[in-house]
Amino acid sequence: MAAKKRGRKKRTIDDGFGAVPRYHQVYLVLSQRLREGFYLPERPLPTEQDLMQEFGLSRVTIRHALAEIEREGLIRRVRGSGTFPI
């Protein structure tokens, strides 16, 4: 009896230059928006839930991307208030 292959989602996006992890794709989009002034400093970024819907990805993936952006110093996260551009 042949073993069934389980259908797993790809964890990368092929952008023509090779496979790019999904969190990094989100990181690239959001960091570009931040650098271009798309988000105002006094206003919070969209919620994790909103970003999950926009990108069609899990909360873990969105949080990974936001953590990378925070490490770069482009955002600050305030528990209970949101994520803000710096």
Tab-separated table of C-alpha atoms in Angstrom:
chain	number	residue	atom	x	y	z
A	1	MET	CA	0.000	0.000	0.000
A	2	ALA	CA	1.439	3.341	-1.036
A	3	ALA	CA	1.860	5.983	1.633
A	4	LYS	CA	-0.198	9.123	1.169
A	5	LYS	CA	1.604	12.409	0.954
A	6	ARG	CA	0.221	14.964	3.302
A	7	GLY	CA	-0.593	18.253	1.661
A	8	ARG	CA	1.487	20.873	3.430
A	9	LYS	CA	1.538	24.521	2.580
A	10	LYS	CA	4.748	25.855	1.175
A	11	ARG	CA	6.568	28.005	3.693
A	12	THR	CA	8.249	30.067	1.036
A	13	ILE	CA	7.274	32.295	-1.862
A	14	ASP	CA	9.151	31.955	-5.124
A	15	ASP	CA	9.769	35.514	-6.302
A	16	GLY	CA	11.766	34.567	-9.378
A	17	PHE	CA	15.069	34.907	-7.522
A	18	GLY	CA	14.635	31.846	-5.361
A	19	ALA	CA	12.466	30.876	-2.446
A	20	VAL	CA	11.796	33.597	0.136
A	21	PRO	CA	10.269	32.712	3.534
A	22	ARG	CA	6.757	34.085	3.945
A	23	TYR	CA	7.619	36.059	7.089
A	24	HIS	CA	10.404	37.770	5.138
A	25	GLN	CA	8.013	38.662	2.325
A	26	VAL	CA	5.712	40.342	4.890
A	27	TYR	CA	8.760	42.005	6.472
A	28	LEU	CA	9.779	43.453	3.108
A	29	VAL	CA	6.312	44.853	2.375
A	30	LEU	CA	5.779	46.356	5.835
A	31	SER	CA	9.283	47.801	6.177
A	32	GLN	CA	8.948	49.425	2.748
A	33	ARG	CA	5.617	50.954	3.780
A	34	LEU	CA	7.210	52.265	6.985
A	35	ARG	CA	10.170	53.798	5.156
A	36	GLU	CA	7.844	55.469	2.635
A	37	GLY	CA	5.715	57.021	5.399
A	38	PHE	CA	2.612	54.967	4.610
A	39	TYR	CA	1.922	54.665	8.354
A	40	LEU	CA	1.784	57.795	10.521
A	41	PRO	CA	3.907	57.758	13.727
A	42	GLU	CA	1.027	58.702	16.034
A	43	ARG	CA	-1.319	56.067	14.584
A	44	PRO	CA	-0.985	52.320	15.235
A	45	LEU	CA	-0.272	49.894	12.422
A	46	PRO	CA	-3.057	47.507	11.457
A	47	THR	CA	-3.670	44.812	14.066
A	48	GLU	CA	-2.106	41.379	13.756
A	49	GLN	CA	-5.570	40.095	12.841
A	50	ASP	CA	-5.877	42.666	10.035
A	51	LEU	CA	-2.409	41.792	8.729
A	52	MET	CA	-3.286	38.086	8.866
A	53	GLN	CA	-6.280	38.764	6.631
A	54	GLU	CA	-4.361	41.058	4.279
A	55	PHE	CA	-1.541	38.586	3.689
A	56	GLY	CA	-3.511	35.372	4.207
A	57	LEU	CA	-0.941	34.095	6.699
A	58	SER	CA	-0.892	32.834	10.282
A	59	ARG	CA	-0.430	34.983	13.373
A	60	VAL	CA	2.941	33.331	14.029
A	61	THR	CA	4.188	34.395	10.589
A	62	ILE	CA	2.949	37.980	11.043
A	63	ARG	CA	4.509	38.187	14.523
A	64	HIS	CA	7.827	36.899	13.142
A	65	ALA	CA	7.837	39.657	10.512
A	66	LEU	CA	6.933	42.321	13.099
A	67	ALA	CA	9.700	41.086	15.415
A	68	GLU	CA	12.254	41.549	12.626
A	69	ILE	CA	10.979	45.069	11.951
A	70	GLU	CA	11.077	45.889	15.666
A	71	ARG	CA	14.684	44.636	15.841
A	72	GLU	CA	15.550	47.149	13.123
A	73	GLY	CA	14.048	49.938	15.211
A	74	LEU	CA	11.300	50.848	12.736
A	75	ILE	CA	8.408	50.132	15.118
A	76	ARG	CA	7.661	49.987	18.818
A	77	ARG	CA	5.127	47.601	20.265
A	78	VAL	CA	3.037	48.722	23.233
A	79	ARG	CA	1.097	45.977	24.927
A	80	GLY	CA	-2.602	46.808	24.929
A	81	SER	CA	-2.147	49.835	22.645
A	82	GLY	CA	-0.716	48.532	19.391
A	83	THR	CA	2.324	48.718	17.164
A	84	PHE	CA	3.562	52.179	16.223
A	85	PRO	CA	6.037	53.470	13.625
A	86	ILE	CA	9.118	55.240	14.977
